[in-house]
mmCIF file of C-alpha atoms in Angstrom:
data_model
loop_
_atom_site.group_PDB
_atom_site.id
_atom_site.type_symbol
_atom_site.label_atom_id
_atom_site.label_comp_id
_atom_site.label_asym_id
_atom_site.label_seq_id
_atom_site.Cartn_x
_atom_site.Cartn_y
_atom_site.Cartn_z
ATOM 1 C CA UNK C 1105 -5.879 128.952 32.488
ATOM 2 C CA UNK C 1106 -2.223 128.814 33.519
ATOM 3 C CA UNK C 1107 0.201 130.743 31.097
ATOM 4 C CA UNK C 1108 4.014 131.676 31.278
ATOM 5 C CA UNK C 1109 5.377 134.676 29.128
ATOM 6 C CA UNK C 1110 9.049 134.851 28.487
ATOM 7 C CA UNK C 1111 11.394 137.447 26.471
ATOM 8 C CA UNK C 1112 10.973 136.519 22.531
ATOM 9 C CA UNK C 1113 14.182 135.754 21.140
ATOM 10 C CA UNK C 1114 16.494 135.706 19.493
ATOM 11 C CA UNK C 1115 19.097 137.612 21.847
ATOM 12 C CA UNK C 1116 22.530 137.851 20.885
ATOM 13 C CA UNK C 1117 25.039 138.350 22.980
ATOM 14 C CA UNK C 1118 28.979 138.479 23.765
ATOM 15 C CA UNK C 1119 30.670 136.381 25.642
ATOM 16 C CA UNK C 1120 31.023 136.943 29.175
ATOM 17 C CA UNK C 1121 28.110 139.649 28.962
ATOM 18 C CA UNK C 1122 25.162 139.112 31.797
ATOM 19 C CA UNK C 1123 22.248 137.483 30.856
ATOM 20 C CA UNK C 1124 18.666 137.715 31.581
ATOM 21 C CA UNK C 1125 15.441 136.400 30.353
ATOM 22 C CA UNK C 1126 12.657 137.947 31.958
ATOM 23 C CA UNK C 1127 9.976 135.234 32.566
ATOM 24 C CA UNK C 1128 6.357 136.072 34.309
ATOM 25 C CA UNK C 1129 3.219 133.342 35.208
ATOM 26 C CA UNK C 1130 -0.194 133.387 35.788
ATOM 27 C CA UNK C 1131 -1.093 130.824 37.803
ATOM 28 C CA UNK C 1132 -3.651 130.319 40.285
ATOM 29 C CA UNK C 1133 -2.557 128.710 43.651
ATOM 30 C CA UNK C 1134 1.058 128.004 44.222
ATOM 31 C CA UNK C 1135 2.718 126.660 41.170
ATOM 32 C CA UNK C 1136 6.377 125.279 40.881
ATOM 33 C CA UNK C 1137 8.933 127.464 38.643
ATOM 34 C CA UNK C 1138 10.732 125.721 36.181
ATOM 35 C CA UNK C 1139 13.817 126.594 33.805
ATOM 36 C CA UNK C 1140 14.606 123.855 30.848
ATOM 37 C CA UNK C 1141 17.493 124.077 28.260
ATOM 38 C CA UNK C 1142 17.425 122.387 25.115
ATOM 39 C CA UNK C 1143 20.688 122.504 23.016
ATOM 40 C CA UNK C 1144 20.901 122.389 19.193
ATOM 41 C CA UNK C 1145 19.613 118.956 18.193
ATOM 42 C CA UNK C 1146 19.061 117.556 21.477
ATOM 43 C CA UNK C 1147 15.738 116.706 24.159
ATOM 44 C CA UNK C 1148 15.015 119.313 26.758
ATOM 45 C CA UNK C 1149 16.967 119.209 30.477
ATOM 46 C CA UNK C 1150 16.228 121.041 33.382
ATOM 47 C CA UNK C 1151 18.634 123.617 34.705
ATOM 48 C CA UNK C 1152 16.898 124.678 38.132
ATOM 49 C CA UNK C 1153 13.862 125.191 39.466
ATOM 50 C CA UNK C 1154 11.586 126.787 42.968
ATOM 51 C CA UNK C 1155 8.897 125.297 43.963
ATOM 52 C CA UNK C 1156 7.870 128.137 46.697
ATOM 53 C CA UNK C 1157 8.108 132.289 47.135
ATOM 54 C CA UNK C 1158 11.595 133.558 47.790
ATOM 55 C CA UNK C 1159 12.847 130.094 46.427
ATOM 56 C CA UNK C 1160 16.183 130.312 44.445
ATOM 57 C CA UNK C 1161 17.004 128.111 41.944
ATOM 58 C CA UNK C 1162 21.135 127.565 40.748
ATOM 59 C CA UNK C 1163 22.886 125.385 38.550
ATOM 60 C CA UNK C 1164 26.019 125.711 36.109
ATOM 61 C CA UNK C 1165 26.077 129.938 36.986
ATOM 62 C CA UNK C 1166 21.990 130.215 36.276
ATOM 63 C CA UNK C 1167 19.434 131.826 38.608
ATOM 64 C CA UNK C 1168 16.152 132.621 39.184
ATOM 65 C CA UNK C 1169 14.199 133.036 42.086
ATOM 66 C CA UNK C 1170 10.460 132.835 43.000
ATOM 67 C CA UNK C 1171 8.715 136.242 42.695
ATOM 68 C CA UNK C 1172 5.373 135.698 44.105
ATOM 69 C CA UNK C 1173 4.777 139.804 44.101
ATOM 70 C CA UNK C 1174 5.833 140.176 41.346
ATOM 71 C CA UNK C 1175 4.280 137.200 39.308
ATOM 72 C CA UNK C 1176 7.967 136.597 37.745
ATOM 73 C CA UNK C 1177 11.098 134.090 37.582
ATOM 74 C CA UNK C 1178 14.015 135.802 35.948
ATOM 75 C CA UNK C 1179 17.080 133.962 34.902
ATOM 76 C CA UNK C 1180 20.218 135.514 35.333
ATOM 77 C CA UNK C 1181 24.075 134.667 34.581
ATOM 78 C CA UNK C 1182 26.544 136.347 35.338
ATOM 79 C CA UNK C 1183 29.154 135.797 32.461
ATOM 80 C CA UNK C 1184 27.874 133.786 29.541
ATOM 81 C CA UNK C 1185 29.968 131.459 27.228
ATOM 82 C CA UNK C 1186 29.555 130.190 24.087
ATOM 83 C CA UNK C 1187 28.269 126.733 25.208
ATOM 84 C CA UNK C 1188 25.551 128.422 26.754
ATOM 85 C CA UNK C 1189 23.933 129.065 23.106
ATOM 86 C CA UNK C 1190 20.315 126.865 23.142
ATOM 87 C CA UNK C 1191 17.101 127.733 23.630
ATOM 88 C CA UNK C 1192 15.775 128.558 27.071
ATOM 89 C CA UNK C 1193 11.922 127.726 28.199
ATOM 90 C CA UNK C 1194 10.521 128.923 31.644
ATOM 91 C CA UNK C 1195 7.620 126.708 32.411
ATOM 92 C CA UNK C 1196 5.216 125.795 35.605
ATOM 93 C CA UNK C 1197 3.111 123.325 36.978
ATOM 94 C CA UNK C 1198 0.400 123.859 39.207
ATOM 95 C CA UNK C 1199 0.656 120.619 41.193
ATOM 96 C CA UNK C 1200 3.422 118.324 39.601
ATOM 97 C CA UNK C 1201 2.484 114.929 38.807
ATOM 98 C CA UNK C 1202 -0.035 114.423 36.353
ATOM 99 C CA UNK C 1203 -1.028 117.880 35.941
ATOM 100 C CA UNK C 1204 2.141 118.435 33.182
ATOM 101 C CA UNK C 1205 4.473 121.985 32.187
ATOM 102 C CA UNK C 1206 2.772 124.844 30.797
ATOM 103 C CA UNK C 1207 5.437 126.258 28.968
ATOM 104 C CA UNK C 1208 6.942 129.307 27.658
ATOM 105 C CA UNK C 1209 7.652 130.060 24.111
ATOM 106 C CA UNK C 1210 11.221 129.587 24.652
ATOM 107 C CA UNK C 1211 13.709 132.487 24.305
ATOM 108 C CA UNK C 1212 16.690 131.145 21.640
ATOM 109 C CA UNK C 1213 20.286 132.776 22.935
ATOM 110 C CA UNK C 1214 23.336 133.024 20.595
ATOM 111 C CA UNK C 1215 26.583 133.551 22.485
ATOM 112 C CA UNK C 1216 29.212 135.228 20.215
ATOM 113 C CA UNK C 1217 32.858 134.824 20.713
ATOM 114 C CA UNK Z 1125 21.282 103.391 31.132
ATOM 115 C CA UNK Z 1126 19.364 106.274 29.697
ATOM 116 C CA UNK Z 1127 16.249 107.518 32.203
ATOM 117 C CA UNK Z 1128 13.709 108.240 28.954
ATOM 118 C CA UNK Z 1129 14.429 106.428 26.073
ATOM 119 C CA UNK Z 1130 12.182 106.521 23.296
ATOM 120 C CA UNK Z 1131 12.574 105.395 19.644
ATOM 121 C CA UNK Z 1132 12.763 106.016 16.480
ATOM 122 C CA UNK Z 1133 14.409 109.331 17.223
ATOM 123 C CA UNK Z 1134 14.288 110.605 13.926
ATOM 124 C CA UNK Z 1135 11.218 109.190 11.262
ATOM 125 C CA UNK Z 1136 10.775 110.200 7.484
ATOM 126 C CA UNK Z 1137 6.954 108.513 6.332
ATOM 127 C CA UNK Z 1138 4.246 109.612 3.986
ATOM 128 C CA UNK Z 1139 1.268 111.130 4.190
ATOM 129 C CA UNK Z 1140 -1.331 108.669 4.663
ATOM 130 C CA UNK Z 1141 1.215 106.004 6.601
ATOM 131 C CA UNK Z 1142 0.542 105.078 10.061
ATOM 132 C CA UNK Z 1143 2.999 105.323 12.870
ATOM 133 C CA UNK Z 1144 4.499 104.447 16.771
ATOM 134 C CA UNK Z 1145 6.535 106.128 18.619
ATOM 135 C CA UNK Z 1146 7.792 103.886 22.048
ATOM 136 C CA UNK Z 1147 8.675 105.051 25.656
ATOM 137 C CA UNK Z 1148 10.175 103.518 28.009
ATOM 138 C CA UNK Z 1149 11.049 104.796 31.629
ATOM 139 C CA UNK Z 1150 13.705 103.414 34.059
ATOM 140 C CA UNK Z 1151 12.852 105.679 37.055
ATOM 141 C CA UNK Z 1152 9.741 104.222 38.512
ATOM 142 C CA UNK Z 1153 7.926 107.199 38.280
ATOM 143 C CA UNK Z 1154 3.934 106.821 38.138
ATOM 144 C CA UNK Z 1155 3.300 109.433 35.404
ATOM 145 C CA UNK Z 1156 4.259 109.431 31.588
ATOM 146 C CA UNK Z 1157 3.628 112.401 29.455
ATOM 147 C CA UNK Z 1158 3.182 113.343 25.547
ATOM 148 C CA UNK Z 1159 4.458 116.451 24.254
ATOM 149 C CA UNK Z 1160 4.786 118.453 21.366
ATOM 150 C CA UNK Z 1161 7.388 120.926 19.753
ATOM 151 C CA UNK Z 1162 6.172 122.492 16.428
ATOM 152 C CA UNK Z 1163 8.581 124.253 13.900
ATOM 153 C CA UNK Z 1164 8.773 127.650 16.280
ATOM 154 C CA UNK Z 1165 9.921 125.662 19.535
ATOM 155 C CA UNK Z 1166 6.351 125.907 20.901
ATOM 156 C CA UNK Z 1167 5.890 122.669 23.553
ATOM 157 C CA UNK Z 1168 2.161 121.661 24.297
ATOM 158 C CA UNK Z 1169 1.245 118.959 26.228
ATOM 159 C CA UNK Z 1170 -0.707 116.338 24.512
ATOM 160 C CA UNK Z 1171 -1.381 113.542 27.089
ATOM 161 C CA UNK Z 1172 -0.801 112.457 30.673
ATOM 162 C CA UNK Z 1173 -0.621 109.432 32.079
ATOM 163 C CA UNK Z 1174 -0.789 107.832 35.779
ATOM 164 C CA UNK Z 1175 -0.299 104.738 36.478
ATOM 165 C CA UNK Z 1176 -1.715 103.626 33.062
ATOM 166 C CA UNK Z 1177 -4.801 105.374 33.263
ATOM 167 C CA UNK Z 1178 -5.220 108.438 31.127
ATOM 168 C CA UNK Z 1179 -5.121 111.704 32.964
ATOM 169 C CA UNK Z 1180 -5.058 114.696 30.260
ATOM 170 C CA UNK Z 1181 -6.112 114.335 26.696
ATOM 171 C CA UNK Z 1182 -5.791 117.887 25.543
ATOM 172 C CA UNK Z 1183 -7.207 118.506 22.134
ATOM 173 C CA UNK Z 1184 -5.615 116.702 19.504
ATOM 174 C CA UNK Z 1185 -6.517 114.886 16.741
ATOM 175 C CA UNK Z 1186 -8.211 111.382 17.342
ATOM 176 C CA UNK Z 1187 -5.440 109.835 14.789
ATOM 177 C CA UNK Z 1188 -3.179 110.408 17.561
ATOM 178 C CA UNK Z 1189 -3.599 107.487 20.470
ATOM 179 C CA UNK Z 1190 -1.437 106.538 23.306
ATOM 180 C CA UNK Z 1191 -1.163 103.399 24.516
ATOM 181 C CA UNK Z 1192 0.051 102.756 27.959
ATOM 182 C CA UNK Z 1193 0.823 99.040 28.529
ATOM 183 C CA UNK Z 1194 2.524 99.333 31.861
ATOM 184 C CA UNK Z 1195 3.256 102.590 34.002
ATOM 185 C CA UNK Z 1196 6.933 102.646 32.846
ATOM 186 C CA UNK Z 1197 5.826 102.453 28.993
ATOM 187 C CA UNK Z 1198 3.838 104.658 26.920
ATOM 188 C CA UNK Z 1199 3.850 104.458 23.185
ATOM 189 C CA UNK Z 1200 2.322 106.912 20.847
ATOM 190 C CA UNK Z 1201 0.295 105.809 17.640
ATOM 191 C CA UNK Z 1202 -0.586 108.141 14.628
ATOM 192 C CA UNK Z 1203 -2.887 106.853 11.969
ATOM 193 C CA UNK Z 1204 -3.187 108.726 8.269
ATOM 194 C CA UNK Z 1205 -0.563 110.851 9.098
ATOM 195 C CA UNK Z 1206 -0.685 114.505 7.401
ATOM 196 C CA UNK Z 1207 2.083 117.085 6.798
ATOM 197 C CA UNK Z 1208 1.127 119.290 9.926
ATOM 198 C CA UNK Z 1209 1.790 115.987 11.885
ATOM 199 C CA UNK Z 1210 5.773 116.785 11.157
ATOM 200 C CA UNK Z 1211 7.128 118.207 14.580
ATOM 201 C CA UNK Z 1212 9.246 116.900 17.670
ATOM 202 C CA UNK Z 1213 7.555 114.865 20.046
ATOM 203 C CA UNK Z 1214 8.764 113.891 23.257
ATOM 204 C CA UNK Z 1215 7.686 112.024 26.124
ATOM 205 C CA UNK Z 1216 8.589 112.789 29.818
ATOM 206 C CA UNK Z 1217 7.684 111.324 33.058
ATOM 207 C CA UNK Z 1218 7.471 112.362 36.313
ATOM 208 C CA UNK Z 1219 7.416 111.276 40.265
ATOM 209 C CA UNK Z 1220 3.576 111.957 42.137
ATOM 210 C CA UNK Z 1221 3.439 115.093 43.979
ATOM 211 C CA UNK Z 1222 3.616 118.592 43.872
ATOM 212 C CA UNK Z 1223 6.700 120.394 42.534
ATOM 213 C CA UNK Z 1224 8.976 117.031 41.154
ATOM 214 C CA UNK Z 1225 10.320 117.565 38.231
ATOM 215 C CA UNK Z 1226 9.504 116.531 34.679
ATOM 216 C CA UNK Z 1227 12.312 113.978 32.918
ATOM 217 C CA UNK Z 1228 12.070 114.429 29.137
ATOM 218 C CA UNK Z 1229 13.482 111.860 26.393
ATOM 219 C CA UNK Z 1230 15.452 112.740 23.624
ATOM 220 C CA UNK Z 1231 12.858 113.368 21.203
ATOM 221 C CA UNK Z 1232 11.719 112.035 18.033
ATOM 222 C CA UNK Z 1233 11.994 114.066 15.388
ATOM 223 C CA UNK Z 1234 8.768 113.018 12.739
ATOM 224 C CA UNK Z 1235 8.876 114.113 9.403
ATOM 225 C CA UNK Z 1236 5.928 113.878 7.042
ATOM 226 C CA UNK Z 1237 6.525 114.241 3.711
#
């Protein structure tokens, strides 16, 4: 069946350091690429997502783009901040709709001042 | 208004003690989900919805039934609740077709004691 692996956290960082979580899928067919956020205490929101190869998905300084040769969707930032501390889940869905996320383990970063 | 509401979000009951969990969804989307979060962040779907008619029932205890009235409601029951019932559980909906993404509520944070 579908699976996603991501980075096991947590990872630590300083502030303003780059960030990535690695993230790779197996899938069969096309899926759709998804990033979620979920801060302390609070439901799960999506950041970006691709939905086809060479895709790239951006929001609030995150990005990740659709690796279909690679099997992968990274997430990268540039300069982190403290309110970026929460845990991070990369997730897919073969179809959309009914057919639901398979989802990551979820990769917890702490930003440090 | 809030786009996934459900209620109670947070719920403190015995073992043994049956309870609901309601969703509601403002977006007119034709699919409602059920998922869980267990003490390690892990998320696992535990049923889909379309249009009221049950799509995925992934293994789960029968004590756990959902109960889909209308497509923009789907309630989860839990009868004889046990302590490994204790986790987040949140439900999400979702547009038809391939690649939309996946709203999620707020979560309800069940405690079994």
């Amino acid at each position: 069946g579908d699976s996603v692996t991501q980075m096991e956290g947590p990872v630590t960082l300083s502030e303003e350091a780059f960030l990535t979580i690695n993230c790779t899928y197996t899938a069969t067919g096309y899926p759709s690429l998804f990033w979620y956020v979920q801060y302390p205490g609070e439901g799960l929101q999506l950041l970006l997502k691709a939905t086809k190869a060479d895709d790239k998905g951006s929001n609030k300084g995150f990005e990740a783009t659709y690796r279909k040769e690679t099997t992968s969707f990274h997430l990268e930032k540039g300069s982190v901040q403290v309110s970026d501390s929460a845990v991070y889940f990369c997730a897919l869905t073969p179809g959309g709709g009914a057919d639901g996320l398979t989802f990551g383990k979820g990769t917890h970063l702490i930003i440090q001042p | 208004d809030t786009a996934v509401s459900q209620t109670p979000k947070y719920l403190v009951t015995q073992m043994g003690n049956d309870k609901s969990i309601k969703c509601e969804q403002n977006l007119g989307h034709d699919t409602m989900y059920w998922y869980k979060q267990d003490s390690k962040k892990f998320l696992k779907i535990m049923f889909s919805y379309n249009n009221k008619e049950l799509i995925i029932n992934e293994t789960v205890p029968n004590r756990f039934s959902p109960k889909s009235p209308d497509k923009a409601h789907l309630n989860l029951h839990i009868n004889s609740l046990e302590l490994g019932d204790s986790a987040v559980y949140f439900c999400a909906s979702a547009p038809r077709g391939s690649g939309n993404t996946i709203y999620f509520g707020e979560g309800s944070w069940l405690t079994v004691v």
